[in-house]
Tab-separated table of C-alpha atoms and ligand atoms in Angstrom:
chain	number	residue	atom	x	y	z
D	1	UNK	CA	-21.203	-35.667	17.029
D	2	UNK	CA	-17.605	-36.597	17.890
D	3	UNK	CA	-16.115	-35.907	13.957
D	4	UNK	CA	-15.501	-32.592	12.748
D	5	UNK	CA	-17.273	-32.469	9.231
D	6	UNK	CA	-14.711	-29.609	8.349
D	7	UNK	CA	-11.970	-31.985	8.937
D	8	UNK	CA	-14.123	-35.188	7.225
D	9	UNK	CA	-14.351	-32.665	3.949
D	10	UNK	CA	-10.748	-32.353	4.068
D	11	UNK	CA	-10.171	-35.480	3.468
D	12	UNK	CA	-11.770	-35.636	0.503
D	13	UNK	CA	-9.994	-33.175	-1.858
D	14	UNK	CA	-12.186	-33.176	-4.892
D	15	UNK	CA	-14.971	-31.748	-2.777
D	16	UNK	CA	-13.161	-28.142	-2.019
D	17	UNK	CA	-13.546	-27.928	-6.454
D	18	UNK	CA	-15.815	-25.127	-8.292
D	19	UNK	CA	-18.243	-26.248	-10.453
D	20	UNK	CA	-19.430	-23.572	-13.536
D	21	UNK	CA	-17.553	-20.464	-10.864
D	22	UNK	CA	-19.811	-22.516	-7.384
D	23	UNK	CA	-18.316	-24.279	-5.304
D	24	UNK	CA	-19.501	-27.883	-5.842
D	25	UNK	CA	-22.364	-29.819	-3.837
D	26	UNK	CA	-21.961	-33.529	-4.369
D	27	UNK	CA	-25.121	-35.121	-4.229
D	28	UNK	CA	-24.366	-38.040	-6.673
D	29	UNK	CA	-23.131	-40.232	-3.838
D	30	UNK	CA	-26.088	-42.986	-4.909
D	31	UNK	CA	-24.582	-43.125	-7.913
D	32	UNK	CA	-21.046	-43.460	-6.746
D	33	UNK	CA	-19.013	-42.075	-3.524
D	34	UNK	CA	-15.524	-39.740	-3.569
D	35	UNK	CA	-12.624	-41.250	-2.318
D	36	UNK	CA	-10.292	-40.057	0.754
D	37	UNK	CA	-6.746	-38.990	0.552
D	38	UNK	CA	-6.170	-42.092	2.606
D	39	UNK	CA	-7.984	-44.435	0.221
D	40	UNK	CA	-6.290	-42.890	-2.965
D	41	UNK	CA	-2.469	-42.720	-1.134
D	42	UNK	CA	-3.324	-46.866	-0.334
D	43	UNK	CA	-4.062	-47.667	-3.687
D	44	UNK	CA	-1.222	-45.691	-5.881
D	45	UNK	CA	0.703	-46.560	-2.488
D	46	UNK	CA	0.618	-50.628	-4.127
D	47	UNK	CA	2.196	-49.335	-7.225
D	48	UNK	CA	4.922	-46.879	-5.756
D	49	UNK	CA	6.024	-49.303	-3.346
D	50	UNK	CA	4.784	-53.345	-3.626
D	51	UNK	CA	3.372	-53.878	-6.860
D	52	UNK	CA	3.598	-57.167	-7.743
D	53	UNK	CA	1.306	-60.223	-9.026
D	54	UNK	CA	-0.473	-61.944	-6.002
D	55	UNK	CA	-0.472	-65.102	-4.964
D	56	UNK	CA	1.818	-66.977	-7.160
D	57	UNK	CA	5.123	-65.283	-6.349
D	58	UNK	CA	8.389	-66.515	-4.027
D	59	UNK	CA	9.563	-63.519	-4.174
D	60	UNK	CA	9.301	-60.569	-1.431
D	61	UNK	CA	7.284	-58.443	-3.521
D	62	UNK	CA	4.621	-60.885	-4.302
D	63	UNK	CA	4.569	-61.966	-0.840
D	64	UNK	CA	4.049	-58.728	0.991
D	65	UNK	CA	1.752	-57.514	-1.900
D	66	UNK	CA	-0.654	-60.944	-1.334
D	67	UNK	CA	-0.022	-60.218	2.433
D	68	UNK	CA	-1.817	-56.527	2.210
D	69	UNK	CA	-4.401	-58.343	-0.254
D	70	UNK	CA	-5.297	-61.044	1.755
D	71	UNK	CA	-5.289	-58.685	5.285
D	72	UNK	CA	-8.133	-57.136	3.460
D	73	UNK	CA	-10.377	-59.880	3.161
D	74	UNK	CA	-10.451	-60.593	6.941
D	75	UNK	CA	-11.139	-56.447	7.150
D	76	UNK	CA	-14.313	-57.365	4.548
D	77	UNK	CA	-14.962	-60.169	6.689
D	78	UNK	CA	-14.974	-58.056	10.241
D	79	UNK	CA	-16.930	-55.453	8.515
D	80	UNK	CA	-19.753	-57.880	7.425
D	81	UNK	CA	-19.470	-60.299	10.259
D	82	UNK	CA	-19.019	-63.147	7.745
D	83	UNK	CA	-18.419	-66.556	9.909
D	84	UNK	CA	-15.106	-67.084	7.321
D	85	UNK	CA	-12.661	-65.348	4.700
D	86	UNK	CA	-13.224	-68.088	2.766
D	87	UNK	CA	-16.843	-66.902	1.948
D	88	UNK	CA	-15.501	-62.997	0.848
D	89	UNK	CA	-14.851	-63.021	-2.550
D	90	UNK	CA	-13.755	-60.473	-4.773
D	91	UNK	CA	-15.470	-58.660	-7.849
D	92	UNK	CA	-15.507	-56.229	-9.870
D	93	UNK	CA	-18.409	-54.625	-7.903
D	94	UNK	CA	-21.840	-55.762	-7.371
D	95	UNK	CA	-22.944	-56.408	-11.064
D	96	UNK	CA	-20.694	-58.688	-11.676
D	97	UNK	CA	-21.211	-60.313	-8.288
D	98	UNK	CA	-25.185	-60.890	-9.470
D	99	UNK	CA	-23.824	-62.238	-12.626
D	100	UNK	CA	-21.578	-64.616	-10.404
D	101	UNK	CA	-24.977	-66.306	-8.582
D	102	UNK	CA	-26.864	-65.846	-11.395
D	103	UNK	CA	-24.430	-67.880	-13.476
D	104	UNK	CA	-22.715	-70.365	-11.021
D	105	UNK	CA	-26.043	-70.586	-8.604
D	106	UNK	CA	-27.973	-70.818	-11.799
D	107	UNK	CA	-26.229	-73.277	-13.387
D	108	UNK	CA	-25.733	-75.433	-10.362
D	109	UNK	CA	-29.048	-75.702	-8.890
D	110	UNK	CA	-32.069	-74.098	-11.348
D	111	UNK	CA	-33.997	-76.405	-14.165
D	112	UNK	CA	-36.990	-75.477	-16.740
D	113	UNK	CA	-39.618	-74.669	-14.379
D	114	UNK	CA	-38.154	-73.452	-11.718
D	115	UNK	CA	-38.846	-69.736	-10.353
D	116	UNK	CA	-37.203	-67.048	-8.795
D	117	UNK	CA	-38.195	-63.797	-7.166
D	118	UNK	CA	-37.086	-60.671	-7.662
D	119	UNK	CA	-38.717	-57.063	-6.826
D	120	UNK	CA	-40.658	-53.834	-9.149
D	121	UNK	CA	-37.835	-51.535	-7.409
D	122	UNK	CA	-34.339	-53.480	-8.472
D	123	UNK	CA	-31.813	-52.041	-10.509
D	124	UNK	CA	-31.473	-53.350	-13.509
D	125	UNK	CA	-27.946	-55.264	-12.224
D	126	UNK	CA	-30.458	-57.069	-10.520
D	127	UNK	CA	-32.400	-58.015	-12.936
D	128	UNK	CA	-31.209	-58.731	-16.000
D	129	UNK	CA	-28.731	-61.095	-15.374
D	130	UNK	CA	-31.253	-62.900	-14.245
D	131	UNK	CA	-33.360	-62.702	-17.277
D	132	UNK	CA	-30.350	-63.798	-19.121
D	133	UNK	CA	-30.427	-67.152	-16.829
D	134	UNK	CA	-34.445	-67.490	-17.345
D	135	UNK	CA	-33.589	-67.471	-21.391
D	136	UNK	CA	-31.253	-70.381	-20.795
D	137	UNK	CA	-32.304	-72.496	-18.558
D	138	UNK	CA	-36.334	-71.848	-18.348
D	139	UNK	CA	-36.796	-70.286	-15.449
D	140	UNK	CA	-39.738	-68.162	-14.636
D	141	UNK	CA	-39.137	-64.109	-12.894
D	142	UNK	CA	-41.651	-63.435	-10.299
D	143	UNK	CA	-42.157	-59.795	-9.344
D	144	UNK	CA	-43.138	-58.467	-5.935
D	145	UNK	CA	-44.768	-55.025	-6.430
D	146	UNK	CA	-43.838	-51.433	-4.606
D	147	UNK	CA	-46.678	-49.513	-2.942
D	148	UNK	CA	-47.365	-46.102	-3.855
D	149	UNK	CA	-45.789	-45.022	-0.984
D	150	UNK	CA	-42.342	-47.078	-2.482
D	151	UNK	CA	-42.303	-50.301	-0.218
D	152	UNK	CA	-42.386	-53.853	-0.760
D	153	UNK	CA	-45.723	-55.421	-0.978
D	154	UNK	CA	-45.004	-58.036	1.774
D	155	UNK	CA	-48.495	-59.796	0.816
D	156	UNK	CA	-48.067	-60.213	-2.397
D	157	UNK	CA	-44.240	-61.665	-1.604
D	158	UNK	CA	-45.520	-64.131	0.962
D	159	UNK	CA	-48.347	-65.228	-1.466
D	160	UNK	CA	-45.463	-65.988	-4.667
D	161	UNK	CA	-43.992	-68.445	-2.448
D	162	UNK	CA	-44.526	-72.082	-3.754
D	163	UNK	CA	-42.317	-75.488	-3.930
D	164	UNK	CA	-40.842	-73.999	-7.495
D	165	UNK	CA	-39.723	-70.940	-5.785
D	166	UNK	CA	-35.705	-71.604	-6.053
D	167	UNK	CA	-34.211	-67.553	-4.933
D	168	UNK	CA	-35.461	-64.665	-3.540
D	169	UNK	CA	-32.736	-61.636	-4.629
D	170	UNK	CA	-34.098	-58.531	-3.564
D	171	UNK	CA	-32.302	-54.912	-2.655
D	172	UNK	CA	-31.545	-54.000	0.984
D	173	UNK	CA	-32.005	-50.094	0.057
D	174	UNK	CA	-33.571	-48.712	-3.243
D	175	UNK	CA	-31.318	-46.529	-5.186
D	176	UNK	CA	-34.460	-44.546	-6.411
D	177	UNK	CA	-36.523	-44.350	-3.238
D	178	UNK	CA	-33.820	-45.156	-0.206
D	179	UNK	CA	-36.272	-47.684	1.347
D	180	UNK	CA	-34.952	-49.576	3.235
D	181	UNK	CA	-36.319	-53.280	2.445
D	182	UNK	CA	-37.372	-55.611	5.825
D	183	UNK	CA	-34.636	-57.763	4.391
D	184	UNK	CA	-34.180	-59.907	7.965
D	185	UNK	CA	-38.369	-60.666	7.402
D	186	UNK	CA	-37.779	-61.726	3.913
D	187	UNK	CA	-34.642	-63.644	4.900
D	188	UNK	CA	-37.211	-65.544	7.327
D	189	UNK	CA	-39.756	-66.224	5.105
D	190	UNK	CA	-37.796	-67.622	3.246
D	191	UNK	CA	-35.848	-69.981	5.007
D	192	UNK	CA	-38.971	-70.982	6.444
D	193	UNK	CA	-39.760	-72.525	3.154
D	194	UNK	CA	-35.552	-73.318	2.687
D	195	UNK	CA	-36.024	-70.685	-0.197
D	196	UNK	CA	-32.252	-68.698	-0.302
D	197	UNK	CA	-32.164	-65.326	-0.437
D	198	UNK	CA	-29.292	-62.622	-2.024
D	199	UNK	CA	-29.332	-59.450	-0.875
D	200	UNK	CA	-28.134	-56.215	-3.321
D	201	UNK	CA	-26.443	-54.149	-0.846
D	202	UNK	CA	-24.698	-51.702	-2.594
D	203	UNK	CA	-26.346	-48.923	-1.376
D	204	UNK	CA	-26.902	-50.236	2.212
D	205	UNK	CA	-23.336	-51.187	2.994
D	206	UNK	CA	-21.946	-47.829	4.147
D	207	UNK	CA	-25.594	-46.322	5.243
D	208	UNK	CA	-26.569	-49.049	7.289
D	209	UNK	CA	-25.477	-52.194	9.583
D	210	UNK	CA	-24.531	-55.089	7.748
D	211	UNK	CA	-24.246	-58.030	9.481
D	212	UNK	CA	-25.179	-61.307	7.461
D	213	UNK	CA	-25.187	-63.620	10.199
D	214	UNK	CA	-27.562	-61.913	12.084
D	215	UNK	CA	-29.280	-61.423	9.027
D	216	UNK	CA	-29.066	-65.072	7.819
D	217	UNK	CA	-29.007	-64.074	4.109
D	218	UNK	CA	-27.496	-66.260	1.647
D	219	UNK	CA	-25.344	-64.195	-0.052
D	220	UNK	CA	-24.852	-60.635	0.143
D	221	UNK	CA	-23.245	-58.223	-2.680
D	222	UNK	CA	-21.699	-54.561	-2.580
D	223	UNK	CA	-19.414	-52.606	-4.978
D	224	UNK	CA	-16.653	-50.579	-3.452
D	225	UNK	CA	-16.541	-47.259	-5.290
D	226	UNK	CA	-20.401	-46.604	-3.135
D	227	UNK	CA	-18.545	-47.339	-0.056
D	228	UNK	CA	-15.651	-44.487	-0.652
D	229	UNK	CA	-13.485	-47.025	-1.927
D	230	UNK	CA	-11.636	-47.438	-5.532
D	231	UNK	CA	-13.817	-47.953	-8.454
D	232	UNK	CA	-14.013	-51.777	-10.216
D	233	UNK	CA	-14.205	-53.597	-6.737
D	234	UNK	CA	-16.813	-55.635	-5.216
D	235	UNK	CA	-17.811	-58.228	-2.971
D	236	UNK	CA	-19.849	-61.227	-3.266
D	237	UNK	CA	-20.798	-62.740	0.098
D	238	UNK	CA	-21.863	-66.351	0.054
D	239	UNK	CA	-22.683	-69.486	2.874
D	240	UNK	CA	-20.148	-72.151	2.663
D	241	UNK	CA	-23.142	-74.836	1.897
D	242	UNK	CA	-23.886	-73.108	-1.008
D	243	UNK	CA	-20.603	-71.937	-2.410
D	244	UNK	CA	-19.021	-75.460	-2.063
D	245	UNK	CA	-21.714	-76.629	-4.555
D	246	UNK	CA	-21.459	-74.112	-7.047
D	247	UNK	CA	-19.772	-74.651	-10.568
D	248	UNK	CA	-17.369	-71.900	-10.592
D	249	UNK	CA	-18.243	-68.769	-12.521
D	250	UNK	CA	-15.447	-67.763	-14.892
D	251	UNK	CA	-12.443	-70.367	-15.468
D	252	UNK	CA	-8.340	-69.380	-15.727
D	253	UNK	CA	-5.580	-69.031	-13.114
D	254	UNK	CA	-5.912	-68.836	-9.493
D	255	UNK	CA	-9.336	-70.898	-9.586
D	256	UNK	CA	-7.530	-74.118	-10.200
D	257	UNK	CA	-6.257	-77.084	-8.045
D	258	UNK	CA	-4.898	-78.816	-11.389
D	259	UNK	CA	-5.323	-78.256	-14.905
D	260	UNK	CA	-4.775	-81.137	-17.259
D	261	UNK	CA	-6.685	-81.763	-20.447
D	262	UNK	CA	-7.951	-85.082	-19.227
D	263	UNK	CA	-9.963	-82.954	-16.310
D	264	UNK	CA	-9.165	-79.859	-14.153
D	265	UNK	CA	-9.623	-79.935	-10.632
D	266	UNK	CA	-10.980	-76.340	-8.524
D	267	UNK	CA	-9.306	-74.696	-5.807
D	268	UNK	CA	-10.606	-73.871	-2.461
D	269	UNK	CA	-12.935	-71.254	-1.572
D	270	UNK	CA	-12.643	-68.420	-2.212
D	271	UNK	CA	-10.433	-68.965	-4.787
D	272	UNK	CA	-12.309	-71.250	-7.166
D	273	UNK	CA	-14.670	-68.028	-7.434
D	274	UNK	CA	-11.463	-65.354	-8.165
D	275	UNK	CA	-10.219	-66.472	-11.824
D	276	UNK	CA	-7.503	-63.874	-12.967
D	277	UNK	CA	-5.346	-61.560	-11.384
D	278	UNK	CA	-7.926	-59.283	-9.498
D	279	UNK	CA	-7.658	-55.718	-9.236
D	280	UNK	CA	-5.716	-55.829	-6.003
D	281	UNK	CA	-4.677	-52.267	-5.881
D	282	UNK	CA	-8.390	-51.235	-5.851
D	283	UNK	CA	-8.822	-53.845	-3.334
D	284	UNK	CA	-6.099	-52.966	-1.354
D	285	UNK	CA	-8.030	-49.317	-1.297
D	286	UNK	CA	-10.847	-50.851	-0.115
D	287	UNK	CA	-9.286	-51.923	3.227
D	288	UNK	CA	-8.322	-48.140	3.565
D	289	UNK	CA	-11.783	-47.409	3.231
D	290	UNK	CA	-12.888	-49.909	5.575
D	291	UNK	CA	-10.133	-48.606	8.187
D	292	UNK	CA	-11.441	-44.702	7.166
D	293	UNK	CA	-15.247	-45.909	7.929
D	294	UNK	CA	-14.027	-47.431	11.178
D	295	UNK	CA	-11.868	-44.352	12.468
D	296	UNK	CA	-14.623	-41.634	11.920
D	297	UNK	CA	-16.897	-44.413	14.095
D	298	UNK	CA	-19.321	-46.220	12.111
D	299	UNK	CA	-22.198	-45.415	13.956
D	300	UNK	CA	-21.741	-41.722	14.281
D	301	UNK	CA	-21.642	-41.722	10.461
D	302	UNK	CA	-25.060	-43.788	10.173
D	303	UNK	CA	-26.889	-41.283	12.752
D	304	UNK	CA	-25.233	-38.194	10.938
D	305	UNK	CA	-26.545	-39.172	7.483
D	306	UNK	CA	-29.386	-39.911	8.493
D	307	UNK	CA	-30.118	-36.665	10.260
D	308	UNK	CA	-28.814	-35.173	7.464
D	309	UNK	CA	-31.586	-37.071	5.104
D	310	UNK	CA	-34.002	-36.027	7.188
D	311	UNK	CA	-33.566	-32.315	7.508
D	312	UNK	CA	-33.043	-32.535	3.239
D	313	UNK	CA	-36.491	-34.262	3.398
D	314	UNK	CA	-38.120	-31.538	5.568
D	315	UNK	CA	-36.596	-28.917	4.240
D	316	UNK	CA	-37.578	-29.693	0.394
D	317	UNK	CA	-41.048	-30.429	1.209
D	318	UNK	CA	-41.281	-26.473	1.298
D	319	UNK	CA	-40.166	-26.244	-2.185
D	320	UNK	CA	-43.430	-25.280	-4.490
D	321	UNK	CA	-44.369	-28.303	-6.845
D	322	UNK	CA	-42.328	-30.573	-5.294
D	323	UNK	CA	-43.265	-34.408	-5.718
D	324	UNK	CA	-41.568	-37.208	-3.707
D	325	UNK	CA	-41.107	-40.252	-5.345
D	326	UNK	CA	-41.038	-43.272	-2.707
D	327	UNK	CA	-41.882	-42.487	0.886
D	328	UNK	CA	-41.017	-45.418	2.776
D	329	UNK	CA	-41.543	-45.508	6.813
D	330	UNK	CA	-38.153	-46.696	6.652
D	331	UNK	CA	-35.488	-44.671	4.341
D	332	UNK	CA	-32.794	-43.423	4.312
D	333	UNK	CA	-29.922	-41.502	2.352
D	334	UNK	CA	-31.791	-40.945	-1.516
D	335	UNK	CA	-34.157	-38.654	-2.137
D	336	UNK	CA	-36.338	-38.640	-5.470
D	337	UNK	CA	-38.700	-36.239	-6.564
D	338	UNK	CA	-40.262	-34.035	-9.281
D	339	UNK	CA	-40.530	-30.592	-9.679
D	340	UNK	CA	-44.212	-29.419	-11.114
D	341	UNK	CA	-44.082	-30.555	-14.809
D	342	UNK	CA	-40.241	-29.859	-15.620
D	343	UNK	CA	-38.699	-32.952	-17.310
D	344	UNK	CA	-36.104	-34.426	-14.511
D	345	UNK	CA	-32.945	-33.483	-17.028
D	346	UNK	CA	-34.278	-29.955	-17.029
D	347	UNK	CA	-34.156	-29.275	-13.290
D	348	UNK	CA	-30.794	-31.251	-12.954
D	349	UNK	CA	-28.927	-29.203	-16.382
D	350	UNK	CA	-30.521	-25.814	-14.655
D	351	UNK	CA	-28.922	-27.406	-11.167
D	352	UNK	CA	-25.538	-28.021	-12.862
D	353	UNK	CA	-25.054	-24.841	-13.675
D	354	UNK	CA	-25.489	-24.045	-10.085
D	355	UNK	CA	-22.476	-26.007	-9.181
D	356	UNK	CA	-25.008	-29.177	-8.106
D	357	UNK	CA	-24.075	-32.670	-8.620
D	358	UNK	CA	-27.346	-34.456	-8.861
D	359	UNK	CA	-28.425	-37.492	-10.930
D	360	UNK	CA	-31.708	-37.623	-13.354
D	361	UNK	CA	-33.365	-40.296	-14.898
D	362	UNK	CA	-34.419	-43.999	-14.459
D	363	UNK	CA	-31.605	-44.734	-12.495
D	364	UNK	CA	-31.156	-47.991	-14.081
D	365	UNK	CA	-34.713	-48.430	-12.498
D	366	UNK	CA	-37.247	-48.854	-15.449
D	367	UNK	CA	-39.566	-51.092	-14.042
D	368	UNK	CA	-39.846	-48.812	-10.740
D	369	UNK	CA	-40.344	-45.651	-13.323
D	370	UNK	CA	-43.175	-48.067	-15.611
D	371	UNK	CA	-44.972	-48.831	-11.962
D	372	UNK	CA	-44.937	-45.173	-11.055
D	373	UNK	CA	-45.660	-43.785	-14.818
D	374	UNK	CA	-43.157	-41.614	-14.623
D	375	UNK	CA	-40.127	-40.937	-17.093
D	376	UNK	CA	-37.758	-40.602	-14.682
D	377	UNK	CA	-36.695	-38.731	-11.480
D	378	UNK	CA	-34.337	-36.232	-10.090
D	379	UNK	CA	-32.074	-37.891	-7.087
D	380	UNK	CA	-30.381	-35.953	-4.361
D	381	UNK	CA	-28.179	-38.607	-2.986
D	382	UNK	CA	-26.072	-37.776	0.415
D	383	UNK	CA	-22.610	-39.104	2.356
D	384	UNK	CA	-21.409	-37.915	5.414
D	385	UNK	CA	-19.541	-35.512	4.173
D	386	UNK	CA	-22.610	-33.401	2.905
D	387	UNK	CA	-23.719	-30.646	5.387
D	388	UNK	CA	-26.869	-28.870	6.227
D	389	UNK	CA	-25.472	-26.128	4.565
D	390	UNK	CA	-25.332	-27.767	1.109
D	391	UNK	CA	-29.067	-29.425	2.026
D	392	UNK	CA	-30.193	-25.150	2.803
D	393	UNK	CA	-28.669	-24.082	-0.994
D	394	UNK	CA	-29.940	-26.912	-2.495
D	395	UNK	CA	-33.552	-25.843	-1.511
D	396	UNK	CA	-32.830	-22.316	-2.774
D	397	UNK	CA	-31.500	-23.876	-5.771
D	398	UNK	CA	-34.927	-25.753	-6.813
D	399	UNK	CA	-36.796	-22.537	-5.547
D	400	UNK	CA	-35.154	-20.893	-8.014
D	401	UNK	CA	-34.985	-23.424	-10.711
D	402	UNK	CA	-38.593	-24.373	-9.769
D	403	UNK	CA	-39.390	-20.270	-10.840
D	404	UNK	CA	-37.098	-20.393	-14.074
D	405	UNK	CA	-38.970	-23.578	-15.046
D	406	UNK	CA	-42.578	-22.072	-14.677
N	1	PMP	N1	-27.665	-52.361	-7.233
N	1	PMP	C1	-27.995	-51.170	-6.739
N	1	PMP	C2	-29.106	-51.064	-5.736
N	1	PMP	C3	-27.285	-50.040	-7.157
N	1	PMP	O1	-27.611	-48.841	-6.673
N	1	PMP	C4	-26.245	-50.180	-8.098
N	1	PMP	C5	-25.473	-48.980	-8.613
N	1	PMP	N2	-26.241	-47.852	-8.882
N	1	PMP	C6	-25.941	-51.451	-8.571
N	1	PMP	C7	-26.669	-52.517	-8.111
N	1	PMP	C8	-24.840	-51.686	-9.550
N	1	PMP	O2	-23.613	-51.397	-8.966
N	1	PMP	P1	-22.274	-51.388	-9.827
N	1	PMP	O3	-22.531	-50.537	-11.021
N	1	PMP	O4	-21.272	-50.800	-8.885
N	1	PMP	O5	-21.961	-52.796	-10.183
């Protein structure tokens, strides 16, 4: 391992914090990431130094400020391996990039009858928006179930595919179970039947490869605050063929060619998608956290995490009582499970006072809790800045909960 994890946690201030007199473990990192000095200097750097509204100005301000904006789409664009800039457009995160093909996809292309396919382990961004289309335009939600062990039932998928199928939108990881989906297979399926698909990335994108050309999806979505980046910033990938024929999904400045009440005209991609002034300080931290991602070598990130996730999984398997929820052949970075009987807030309030950051719940995951009949789960979630260290208290921790909890 070429980067110093000592150094790595230095960068990330909030991390050297006590929690309840212990020093903090941060396992929350499904849920959302901590920033680096470099990603939080970037972003207050736009308003100490070049704050000014994008894109419409003559003056330097504007320009340099649009310049540093704009320099970050290509960055998006290298990171992703999109063909063009012109098919990066910006968010809020990934909800509001679902609600973007939900809407302008939805709108564009779906009638009464019509049906699309989504999966038993989405989060709910992923699913209600699209029950919100279904209610307007009378479209029907197919389901793909999750195994007992927590993976796609590819079957089941294959056999839902029919000439009404319109989308297939399906995660690339599970924020619940870490599986990672065989999104390239699905992606072929698919095609094979010219059935597009959207992936949910937003908790592969900084775990995990992402390139969508070689995986041929459709569109592709990801929020920034998973990927150590500012919070309220997203991406929403999209093919030109598709985004060209899309009605636009929110209407105001920046989207438009011409505006006259006789008729407005669009502007170009990506634009006609990016109505408003966007958060372009968050954005502009996002290209620091692309550039942070790239200097501490993408790969030896992936390989770290992952060993990481795999000594956590070892290691808690000697905990007494302990009960995986999902185990995928392929996963990677989240961890759920349940401890004997103990309610999943129990074992998390008992961990908090421990100076552990870990989430409980559905994790905006009720359909994946209703398949397994369970209320919810406790989720150890991990970045590359966690250690083995953290992993080896953490399974004292629930020893020791485990015991206060009977
Ligand atoms: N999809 C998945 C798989 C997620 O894990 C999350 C966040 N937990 C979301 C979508 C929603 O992301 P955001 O709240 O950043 O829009």
């Amino acid at each position: 391992m070429a980067f110093d994890i000592q150094n790595i946690r230095d960068d990330f201030p909030i991390l050297g914090q006590k929690v309840n007199g212990k020093p903090l473990v941060y396992l929350d990192n499904a849920a959302t990431t901590q920033k680096p000095v470099s990603v939080i200097e970037a972003e207050a750097n736009v308003y100490r130094t070049i704050n000014s509204n994008i894109h419409r100005g003559v003056h330097h301000l504007s320009n340099v400020c649009t310049e540093v904006f704009e320099d970050v789409r290509q960055k998006v664009k290298d990171f992703i391996n999109a063909p063009s800039s012109d098919e990066v457009i910006f968010t809020r995160g990934t909800t509001e990039s679902v609600n973007l093909l939900a809407a302008s996809f939805g709108e564009t292309f779906l009638n009464p009858g019509d049906e699309i396919i989504l999966t038993e382990m989405e989060h709910h961004s992923n699913i209600v928006p699209w029950q919100l289309l279904a209610q307007r335009k009378g479209v029907t939600i197919k389901v793909v179930p999750v195994t007992d062990g927590g993976e796609l039932d590819m079957q089941a998928l294959g056999e839902m595919l029919n000439e009404k199928t319109r989308l297939i939108s399906v995660a690339h990881i599970s924020n619940v179970m870490g599986t990672i989906n065989p999104v390239r297979e699905i992606v072929a399926l698919a095609h094979a039947a010219e059935i597009p698909v959207m992936i949910d990335g937003a908790q592969a994108i900084h775990h995990v490869p992402v390139d969508v050309q070689a995986l041929d999806c459709d569109f592709y979505v990801f929020s920034g605050h998973k990927m150590y980046a500012p919070t309220g910033v997203g991406v929403f990938y999209g093919k030109r063929k598709w985004l060209e024929q899309m009605n636009p999904y929110q209407g105001g400045g920046e989207m438009i060619d011409k505006v006259s009440f006789s008729g407005t005209t669009f502007n170009d991609l990506p634009y006609k998608f990016e109505a408003g002034t966007p958060n372009y300080a968050g954005i502009i931290g996002l290209g620091a956290a692309i550039d942070y991602l790239k200097q501490n070598h993408l790969e030896e990130i992936w390989n770290y995490e992952h060993q990481l996730f795999e000594y956590a999984l070892d290691k808690m398997k000697s905990v007494s009582g302990i009960r995986f929820v999902g185990e995928a052949a392929q996963h990677t970075s989240v961890i759920s499970f349940l401890l004997g009987n103990s309610h999943p807030f129990d074992v998390g309030t008992l961990l908090d006072k421990l100076g552990f950051a870990l989430r409980t719940g559905h994790h905006c995951a009720q359909p994946l809790m209703d398949r397994f009949g369970i209320p919810g789960t406790v989720r150890a979630s991990f970045a590359f800045y966690n250690t083995k260290e953290e992993v080896d208290h953490l399974v004292e921790a629930l020893i020791r909960v485990g015991t206060m909890l009977g």
